[in-house]
Amino acid sequence: MKNYSIIFLLIFIGFSSCQSDFLSAPPLDRITESDVWGDRDLMDTYLFQIYENMPYDYLKDFGNSAGWGAHRDALTDLAMSTYAWTPANNTIRPGNWGTFNNYWPLDWWGYYNIWKINYALQSIDQIGEDVLTTDEKNNRLGELYFLRSFCYFAMAKRYGGVPIILDPQNPETTPEEEFFPERNTEQEVYDQVLADAQLAFDLLPDRWTSQRGRAGKWAAKALESRAALYAGSISKYGEVQLNGIVGIDASLSDSYYQMALDASELLISGSGHSLFNSYPDPAENYYRLFLDETDDETIFMKIWLPYEKGHSYDLRNTPYSYRVDWGSSMSPSKQLMDSYEMVSTGKLPSAQDSGYDPDNPFENRDPRFKGTLLTNSDVFQGAGIETWYATEKDGEIDTNTGTGVGKDGMGIHPDATKTGAYVRKYLADGGTPLLIQQYYSGQDCILFRLGEAYLNAAEAAYELGMESKARDYIEPIRARAGLSADVRLESLSGTALRDRLRNERKIEMAFEDHRYWDVRRWRIAEEALGIHVQGIRSLRHIDNLGTESFTYEVFLAETNKMNFYPRQYYIPIGQDRVNNNTKLVENPGY
């Protein structure tokens, strides 16, 4: 079994500063196990392949399983998938999925990575100082504990309890009862996640010198902060079923929330990271946080190299007239737009006396609105966004392309927005249209950042009954965003404050692959993911003097509403896996 893993060393992984090490490594056509674990560069190549197979990169599209260009946030209330024919739209969003069509981007059964990690842990633990110094050895063990922690966390948030396997299985020597294990409880899996994260924190360096993209100790602490918060939520808001295979006893919620708060506070006070604040305009500052690739706020990221080892986020998401092909795969919802408060009052648009103007719906909003979304008349890559679906002149409505419909307008092409808005966050910008091709995008994918630690701390503090402390941690996020009215949310308390803290998480971390998991762990997905997505469409008017103006209309953007059913709080194990291992009990409702 061990020899099977050696073939993966042939794959080159482009970590930013170690390419020369790989290029000078010995030929990889004939490699023995002693070669791998006796050579630091080959050993690291093995580890980098594990990084490459991790399930955390949300900038990559999910290929033909979910429909080309689909992203997980297009399965939420943040956005709908622009392409009507994709499984994202016609299977997952309507809730028509279960044991036989449970595919990525929902499913991820990570034991391929788990085996490689356990094998590497065993092998590196036996290496002498002639190959690695004690610190070098500990650092790599710390990486592997971090990666194993992340793998089990990725499975726990999908399936609940899964089998915990901590040694590399071998079909020739592993007893059958261990080779086909039962599922552990969800609590046991989360406890394993947190134990591995602590081991990683103890062994890892603060940062890897000149090697961005390798997890340091603060990445492990960030994972602890997130995983403990999830466990606390599931304990408080979930239901224990199947003798604990899914669900966590409610009596444990405070201990998990306290762990999340402690980890978050240590990140904020001790990591050396700070909230990104390099630009005077708060909308531009928020937008540039995801493009400038600084280490100010970013704790851990997936490295991408434009042209050399790139992804296709721009190709899939750029507005219609700026595209090479495809484009605008996510159409942001009006429900997301309504989550951004009015700057002048600090109130959400739906609140009384909020200051919201339906005739000017995109202005006077939380600056993160403009940092996240592109709407009519916004400037992108040196040109104005044109989303109008028609032009009215002299009492006539022109819906012809080229004369009546804006170059990015609804109806101009199936690839154009379905809601009247486009995603801006993470898209590369410039003075002219960039026309970025497939696999040419190089924006690093931020996996953990300090902003999340503030949000985690605020949520955990609230759940522990410490509303004042929750305000202390939400205030820096809101102030950095450019808000000044009710910046500490002093006007709210109780569940109203809780819901507003959740709303802050929704907009601060929109399109960073949090929303789908958050509404599930809060057990509000039936409501949040049971909506009819709305949009805002614009009609252009040209008067007798040639002056241009716009009117706006709210409309239903999709024919059928989304659906989320209670059983889908846990993803099914799947019939194939149950057939392969009859000890795997299927999740409730499937």
XYZ file of C-alpha atoms in Angstrom:
590
model
C 0.000 0.000 0.000
C 2.796 2.411 0.843
C 4.236 2.242 -2.649
C 0.977 3.476 -4.179
C 1.580 6.956 -2.858
C 4.973 7.395 -4.508
C 3.507 8.032 -7.962
C 2.039 11.291 -6.751
C 5.499 12.721 -6.321
C 5.587 13.175 -10.089
C 3.167 16.088 -9.808
C 4.811 19.479 -9.471
C 3.206 21.781 -6.947
C 4.018 25.466 -7.395
C 4.619 26.920 -3.970
C 5.857 30.435 -4.500
C 9.417 30.390 -3.249
C 10.508 26.759 -3.461
C 10.397 26.175 -7.184
C 14.169 26.189 -7.554
C 14.400 23.453 -4.907
C 12.150 21.208 -6.981
C 13.951 21.949 -10.215
C 17.230 20.845 -8.677
C 15.757 17.704 -7.105
C 16.867 14.275 -8.347
C 14.976 12.623 -11.233
C 11.571 11.319 -10.169
C 11.158 8.467 -12.638
C 12.434 5.876 -10.187
C 11.869 6.641 -6.531
C 11.945 4.382 -3.511
C 10.406 5.070 -0.124
C 13.871 5.576 1.355
C 14.486 8.247 -1.310
C 11.356 10.148 -0.291
C 11.878 10.085 3.457
C 15.619 10.511 3.132
C 15.433 13.714 1.083
C 13.866 16.932 2.386
C 12.832 18.221 -1.054
C 11.131 14.973 -2.067
C 9.475 14.818 1.330
C 8.131 18.337 0.909
C 6.874 17.505 -2.574
C 4.861 14.682 -1.012
C 3.436 17.109 1.538
C 2.643 19.698 -1.119
C 0.557 17.150 -3.015
C -1.567 16.782 0.116
C -2.007 20.559 0.186
C -3.068 20.428 -3.445
C -5.777 17.861 -2.722
C -7.297 19.741 0.208
C -10.980 20.737 -0.126
C -10.615 24.398 0.740
C -10.020 26.348 -2.449
C -13.207 28.225 -3.380
C -11.746 30.240 -6.275
C -11.581 27.156 -8.472
C -14.856 26.417 -10.179
C -16.358 23.025 -9.537
C -16.243 21.691 -13.075
C -18.829 19.551 -14.732
C -20.186 17.943 -11.564
C -22.008 21.118 -10.492
C -22.050 22.701 -13.932
C -19.131 24.621 -15.385
C -18.372 27.781 -13.468
C -20.452 26.968 -10.399
C -19.232 28.027 -6.973
C -20.672 26.975 -3.630
C -21.908 30.486 -2.856
C -24.189 30.126 -5.883
C -26.006 27.468 -3.820
C -26.942 30.035 -1.156
C -29.000 33.182 -0.753
C -25.964 35.271 -1.776
C -26.319 34.503 -5.470
C -27.858 32.198 -8.021
C -26.022 30.306 -10.716
C -26.351 32.273 -13.944
C -26.486 29.178 -16.127
C -29.995 27.713 -15.942
C -28.920 24.289 -17.251
C -26.409 23.517 -14.499
C -27.007 21.005 -11.687
C -26.300 23.925 -9.345
C -29.583 25.441 -10.542
C -31.712 22.460 -11.443
C -30.645 19.953 -8.770
C -28.903 21.434 -5.731
C -30.757 24.745 -5.330
C -34.208 23.093 -5.631
C -33.089 20.550 -3.024
C -33.359 17.591 -5.387
C -30.283 15.764 -4.181
C -29.653 12.778 -1.974
C -27.706 9.524 -1.816
C -27.435 8.984 -5.581
C -26.601 12.490 -6.809
C -24.609 13.829 -3.893
C -21.590 15.205 -5.674
C -18.992 17.918 -5.323
C -19.259 20.767 -4.354
C -21.192 19.258 -1.465
C -19.590 15.838 -1.078
C -15.990 15.313 0.052
C -14.953 11.969 1.550
C -11.385 12.757 2.495
C -9.799 9.424 3.342
C -7.506 9.562 0.336
C -5.818 12.541 1.982
C -6.162 11.076 5.479
C -4.202 7.982 4.446
C -1.394 10.052 2.919
C -1.264 12.252 6.020
C -1.147 9.313 8.435
C 1.502 7.608 6.333
C 3.612 10.778 6.279
C 3.208 11.277 10.043
C 4.434 7.744 10.653
C 7.339 8.072 8.213
C 8.566 11.502 9.329
C 8.356 10.535 12.984
C 11.030 7.896 12.297
C 13.446 10.225 10.465
C 16.781 10.930 12.093
C 18.604 14.248 12.461
C 20.835 13.380 9.526
C 17.828 14.213 7.319
C 15.883 16.815 9.347
C 16.815 18.846 12.387
C 14.445 18.579 15.333
C 12.776 21.874 14.411
C 12.420 20.887 10.739
C 10.896 17.576 11.747
C 8.483 19.179 14.226
C 7.438 21.801 11.685
C 6.485 19.142 9.143
C 4.662 17.075 11.730
C 2.800 20.248 12.655
C 1.810 20.767 9.022
C 0.439 17.260 8.839
C -1.572 17.621 12.053
C -3.019 20.858 10.640
C -3.926 19.179 7.361
C -5.498 16.198 9.134
C -7.446 18.546 11.375
C -8.752 20.401 8.336
C -9.721 17.148 6.575
C -11.732 15.882 9.506
C -13.328 19.308 9.935
C -14.311 19.319 6.260
C -16.002 15.948 6.725
C -17.592 16.765 10.101
C -19.353 19.837 8.731
C -20.731 17.697 5.897
C -21.612 14.346 7.465
C -21.388 14.749 11.238
C -19.604 11.740 12.709
C -17.204 9.843 10.451
C -14.671 7.090 11.192
C -11.586 8.479 12.927
C -8.510 6.795 11.470
C -5.147 7.880 12.893
C -2.826 5.242 11.415
C -2.124 4.375 7.765
C -4.248 1.378 6.867
C -2.717 -1.486 4.924
C -5.000 -4.150 3.407
C -2.285 -6.767 4.023
C -1.810 -6.101 7.737
C -4.705 -4.011 9.091
C -7.359 -6.127 10.875
C -10.698 -6.189 9.042
C -12.575 -4.508 11.912
C -10.174 -1.560 11.632
C -10.151 -1.532 7.841
C -13.956 -1.214 7.813
C -14.587 0.974 10.869
C -17.834 2.323 12.251
C -18.623 6.030 12.371
C -17.433 7.918 15.434
C -19.775 10.431 17.030
C -19.830 13.986 15.752
C -18.497 15.164 19.115
C -15.552 12.775 18.881
C -14.706 14.029 15.399
C -14.787 17.672 16.473
C -12.675 16.844 19.514
C -10.150 15.157 17.192
C -10.147 18.227 14.935
C -9.414 20.457 17.911
C -6.762 18.113 19.348
C -4.895 17.991 16.020
C -5.159 21.764 15.667
C -3.558 22.196 19.094
C -0.754 19.772 18.211
C -0.160 21.718 15.009
C -0.081 25.022 16.904
C 2.531 23.636 19.300
C 4.794 22.312 16.532
C 4.539 24.844 13.714
C 6.602 28.004 13.260
C 4.874 31.392 13.316
C 5.434 31.563 9.555
C 7.547 29.654 7.072
C 10.511 31.778 6.031
C 10.115 32.750 2.360
C 7.537 30.016 1.780
C 4.080 31.535 1.539
C 1.314 28.996 1.269
C 2.567 26.639 3.984
C 0.477 26.618 7.145
C 2.012 28.294 10.204
C 0.899 28.029 13.794
C -1.636 30.828 13.474
C -3.404 28.954 10.698
C -3.858 26.121 13.198
C -5.225 28.543 15.786
C -7.583 30.007 13.164
C -8.834 26.504 12.377
C -9.386 25.896 16.088
C -11.359 29.150 16.321
C -13.599 28.167 13.397
C -14.084 24.504 14.294
C -14.887 25.213 17.951
C -17.454 27.796 16.861
C -19.085 25.223 14.568
C -19.162 22.645 17.357
C -20.738 25.175 19.709
C -23.424 26.034 17.168
C -24.253 22.397 16.459
C -24.422 21.698 20.177
C -26.755 24.647 20.836
C -28.964 24.633 17.747
C -28.767 21.057 16.462
C -30.387 17.785 17.466
C -28.619 14.625 18.635
C -29.586 11.606 16.518
C -28.267 8.092 15.915
C -26.789 7.972 19.432
C -24.599 10.971 18.722
C -23.332 10.008 15.283
C -24.892 13.329 14.338
C -25.421 16.153 16.789
C -23.595 17.206 19.951
C -25.092 17.289 23.455
C -26.475 20.744 24.282
C -24.655 20.813 27.624
C -21.328 21.187 25.788
C -22.122 24.332 23.802
C -20.592 26.788 26.256
C -17.304 24.874 26.456
C -16.943 24.948 22.667
C -17.935 28.611 22.454
C -15.370 29.429 25.139
C -12.706 27.553 23.195
C -13.628 29.530 20.070
C -13.483 32.805 21.987
C -10.114 31.976 23.573
C -8.594 30.973 20.231
C -9.958 34.089 18.517
C -8.679 36.412 21.219
C -5.226 34.843 21.055
C -5.195 35.329 17.274
C -6.176 38.975 17.626
C -3.691 39.773 20.386
C -0.783 37.493 19.603
C -0.547 36.590 15.927
C 1.021 39.829 14.709
C -1.693 40.199 12.061
C -3.869 43.294 11.763
C -6.968 44.290 9.845
C -6.045 45.408 6.338
C -6.403 49.186 6.139
C -4.147 50.515 3.377
C -6.544 52.668 1.338
C -8.490 55.745 2.456
C -11.649 54.783 0.572
C -13.278 51.962 2.594
C -14.915 50.324 -0.442
C -11.612 50.214 -2.306
C -9.810 49.083 0.843
C -12.175 46.161 1.280
C -11.867 45.230 -2.399
C -8.057 45.438 -2.368
C -7.843 43.197 0.705
C -8.432 40.265 -1.649
C -6.049 41.371 -4.397
C -2.972 42.956 -2.809
C -1.753 39.644 -1.337
C -0.290 41.174 1.792
C 0.217 39.364 5.075
C -1.410 42.138 7.116
C -4.703 40.336 7.606
C -4.149 37.095 5.721
C -3.236 34.215 8.016
C -3.267 31.385 5.491
C -3.875 31.265 1.753
C -3.757 28.983 -1.261
C -1.055 30.326 -3.595
C -1.837 30.761 -7.287
C 0.591 31.923 -9.964
C -0.891 33.744 -12.986
C -0.199 31.993 -16.311
C 1.992 29.346 -14.592
C -0.415 27.737 -12.134
C -3.598 29.729 -12.260
C -7.305 29.282 -11.708
C -10.306 30.463 -13.718
C -12.204 32.715 -11.309
C -12.013 35.739 -13.620
C -13.026 33.749 -16.667
C -16.042 32.370 -14.816
C -17.179 35.539 -13.042
C -16.201 38.661 -14.949
C -19.162 40.763 -16.225
C -20.513 39.818 -19.616
C -18.868 42.437 -21.856
C -15.453 41.904 -20.236
C -15.333 38.174 -20.750
C -13.257 35.912 -22.949
C -15.858 33.163 -22.618
C -18.442 32.092 -20.050
C -18.346 34.841 -17.395
C -20.725 36.020 -14.651
C -21.409 32.529 -13.309
C -22.806 33.963 -10.047
C -25.634 36.505 -10.150
C -25.832 38.213 -6.721
C -29.290 38.320 -5.166
C -31.299 41.318 -4.009
C -31.493 39.470 -0.697
C -27.736 39.949 -0.405
C -28.012 43.593 -1.471
C -30.633 44.138 1.246
C -28.135 42.900 3.841
C -25.969 46.021 3.453
C -27.136 48.798 5.757
C -27.581 52.467 4.951
C -24.490 54.461 5.858
C -26.447 57.494 7.026
C -28.579 55.654 9.592
C -26.910 52.340 10.357
C -30.205 50.606 9.561
C -30.938 47.861 7.080
C -32.947 48.990 4.029
C -36.107 47.233 5.260
C -36.128 49.097 8.590
C -38.370 52.079 9.166
C -36.662 55.421 8.448
C -33.576 53.637 7.132
C -33.027 56.188 4.372
C -33.278 53.602 1.602
C -34.285 55.121 -1.740
C -35.763 52.571 -4.197
C -35.102 55.058 -6.997
C -31.406 55.045 -6.117
C -30.954 51.568 -4.637
C -27.174 51.198 -4.868
C -26.106 54.409 -3.103
C -25.686 55.427 0.551
C -24.859 51.813 1.363
C -22.290 50.079 3.548
C -19.061 50.558 1.524
C -18.577 46.798 1.421
C -21.488 46.772 -1.046
C -19.331 48.515 -3.661
C -16.294 46.450 -2.641
C -18.200 43.226 -3.238
C -20.672 43.900 -6.057
C -20.822 45.601 -9.431
C -24.074 47.302 -10.351
C -25.304 49.681 -13.019
C -22.860 52.543 -13.837
C -20.035 51.238 -11.637
C -16.606 51.515 -13.301
C -14.706 48.257 -13.793
C -11.537 47.717 -15.826
C -11.743 51.258 -17.174
C -15.342 51.109 -18.425
C -18.816 51.530 -16.993
C -21.026 48.571 -16.145
C -24.255 48.714 -18.179
C -26.961 46.450 -16.788
C -30.114 48.029 -18.231
C -32.461 45.573 -19.902
C -34.022 48.158 -22.258
C -34.037 51.846 -23.195
C -37.099 54.112 -23.195
C -37.050 57.062 -25.598
C -39.963 59.092 -26.918
C -42.363 56.669 -25.277
C -40.905 53.633 -27.081
C -39.142 50.712 -25.359
C -36.081 49.430 -27.225
C -34.999 45.912 -26.205
C -32.630 45.326 -29.103
C -29.027 44.398 -28.411
C -26.648 47.155 -29.435
C -29.213 49.930 -29.100
C -31.574 49.221 -26.212
C -29.833 46.755 -23.890
C -26.721 47.666 -21.947
C -23.530 45.835 -22.868
C -23.796 43.883 -19.589
C -27.576 43.955 -19.449
C -30.015 41.234 -18.611
C -31.169 39.463 -21.734
C -28.230 40.413 -23.907
C -26.884 36.849 -23.636
C -27.502 33.754 -21.466
C -24.151 34.422 -19.764
C -25.182 37.890 -18.574
C -26.456 38.591 -15.063
C -29.856 37.251 -14.113
C -30.301 39.644 -11.171
C -28.950 43.006 -12.349
C -25.646 42.697 -10.481
C -22.255 41.047 -10.816
C -19.635 39.929 -8.296
C -16.669 42.303 -7.928
C -14.869 40.657 -5.009
C -11.674 38.865 -6.047
C -11.937 39.962 -9.699
C -8.744 41.451 -11.120
C -9.105 45.098 -12.146
C -7.139 47.456 -14.369
C -7.356 50.485 -16.616
C -8.689 48.498 -19.578
C -10.574 45.211 -20.071
C -8.159 42.417 -19.128
C -9.788 39.538 -21.041
C -8.332 36.935 -18.673
C -8.268 33.436 -20.103
C -8.860 30.087 -18.458
C -6.255 29.136 -15.812
C -4.610 32.573 -16.098
C -5.929 34.056 -12.844
C -3.403 34.416 -10.056
C -5.329 35.823 -7.088
C -4.392 33.907 -3.955
C -7.327 32.253 -2.210
C -7.570 33.545 1.373
C -8.537 30.659 3.648
C -8.108 32.273 7.060
C -7.914 35.977 7.826
C -8.009 38.070 10.965
C -11.399 39.550 10.080
C -12.923 36.121 10.652
C -11.303 35.916 14.084
C -13.106 39.135 15.093
C -16.395 37.743 13.808
C -15.830 34.418 15.561
C -15.021 36.208 18.812
C -18.118 38.382 18.554
C -20.395 35.413 17.890
C -18.882 33.251 20.614
C -19.045 36.104 23.135
C -22.701 36.712 22.327
C -23.553 33.014 22.698
C -21.806 33.034 26.081
C -24.015 35.923 27.239
C -21.322 38.616 26.927
C -23.041 41.176 24.708
C -20.641 43.996 25.574
C -17.656 41.897 24.583
C -19.448 40.907 21.380
C -19.754 44.622 20.570
C -16.063 45.095 21.332
C -15.167 42.606 18.616
C -17.696 43.636 15.983
C -16.810 47.341 16.285
C -13.357 47.111 14.569
C -14.890 45.235 11.620
C -17.652 47.785 11.152
C -15.334 50.750 11.658
C -12.863 49.385 9.101
C -15.771 49.011 6.697
C -16.385 52.765 6.874
C -19.500 52.729 9.069
C -20.109 55.328 11.741
C -23.805 55.070 12.679
C -24.423 52.588 15.505
C -21.001 51.115 14.868
C -21.176 49.047 18.085
C -24.789 48.002 17.421
C -25.785 49.484 20.771
C -29.373 49.834 19.555
C -29.765 46.059 19.483
C -29.784 43.332 22.101
C -30.893 39.750 22.514
C -31.799 37.835 19.371
C -31.885 41.095 17.376
C -28.183 41.563 18.158
C -27.483 37.913 17.365
C -29.170 38.220 13.975
C -27.253 41.397 13.175
C -23.956 39.754 14.117
C -24.860 36.955 11.718
C -25.653 39.551 9.073
C -22.207 41.102 9.597
C -20.670 37.712 8.934
C -22.803 37.336 5.812
C -21.572 40.567 4.211
C -18.017 40.712 5.554
C -17.304 37.195 4.291
C -19.570 37.067 1.248
C -18.175 34.886 -1.559
C -15.511 33.421 0.737
C -17.326 30.063 1.071
C -18.828 30.626 4.515
C -22.514 31.289 3.964
C -23.593 27.752 3.030
C -21.929 26.269 6.090
C -22.999 29.060 8.445
C -26.745 28.781 7.805
C -26.482 25.019 8.236
C -24.687 25.168 11.593
C -27.161 27.811 12.858
C -29.969 25.516 11.686
C -31.634 28.343 9.736
C -31.013 26.920 6.269
C -34.651 26.016 5.698
C -35.479 29.716 5.836
C -32.254 31.200 4.455
C -32.015 28.724 1.582
C -35.757 28.501 0.979
C -36.128 31.776 -0.870
C -37.184 32.969 -4.289
C -34.159 34.958 -5.456
C -34.967 38.524 -6.396
C -33.035 40.997 -8.504
C -33.093 44.695 -9.357
C -33.356 45.493 -13.041
C -32.734 48.903 -14.520
C -34.502 50.667 -17.375
C -32.608 53.454 -19.135
C -34.455 56.631 -20.160
C -33.220 59.132 -22.747
C -35.018 62.492 -22.800
C -35.292 64.992 -25.654
C -31.962 66.552 -24.680
C -30.195 63.192 -24.715
C -29.902 63.124 -20.922
C -29.684 59.637 -19.452
C -31.528 58.517 -16.303
C -32.636 55.214 -14.808
C -35.566 53.671 -13.015
C -35.312 50.436 -11.058
C -37.673 47.553 -10.488
C -37.565 44.581 -8.128
C -38.393 41.273 -9.807
C -38.218 37.505 -9.309
C -34.973 36.350 -10.885
C -35.576 32.599 -10.940
C -38.598 30.575 -11.955
C -38.528 28.193 -9.008
C -37.595 29.001 -5.446
C -34.754 27.346 -3.597
C -35.460 24.489 -1.204
C -33.588 23.102 1.762
C -34.984 20.146 3.679
C -34.207 19.250 7.323
C -32.391 16.046 6.335
C -29.919 18.142 4.328
C -28.324 19.591 7.453
C -26.214 16.487 7.017
C -25.008 15.317 3.639
C -25.634 11.614 2.954
C -22.769 9.176 3.283
C -23.915 7.694 -0.025
C -25.030 4.253 -1.110
C -21.714 3.300 -2.687
C -19.826 3.889 0.570
C -22.425 2.055 2.633
C -22.233 -0.871 0.205
C -18.452 -0.876 0.550
C -18.557 -0.712 4.345
C -21.801 -1.987 5.828
C -20.843 -0.583 9.245
C -21.403 2.951 7.943
C -24.844 4.010 9.137
C -26.560 6.408 6.707
C -27.595 9.850 7.939
C -31.221 10.411 8.988
C -33.817 10.958 6.283
C -31.956 9.361 3.379
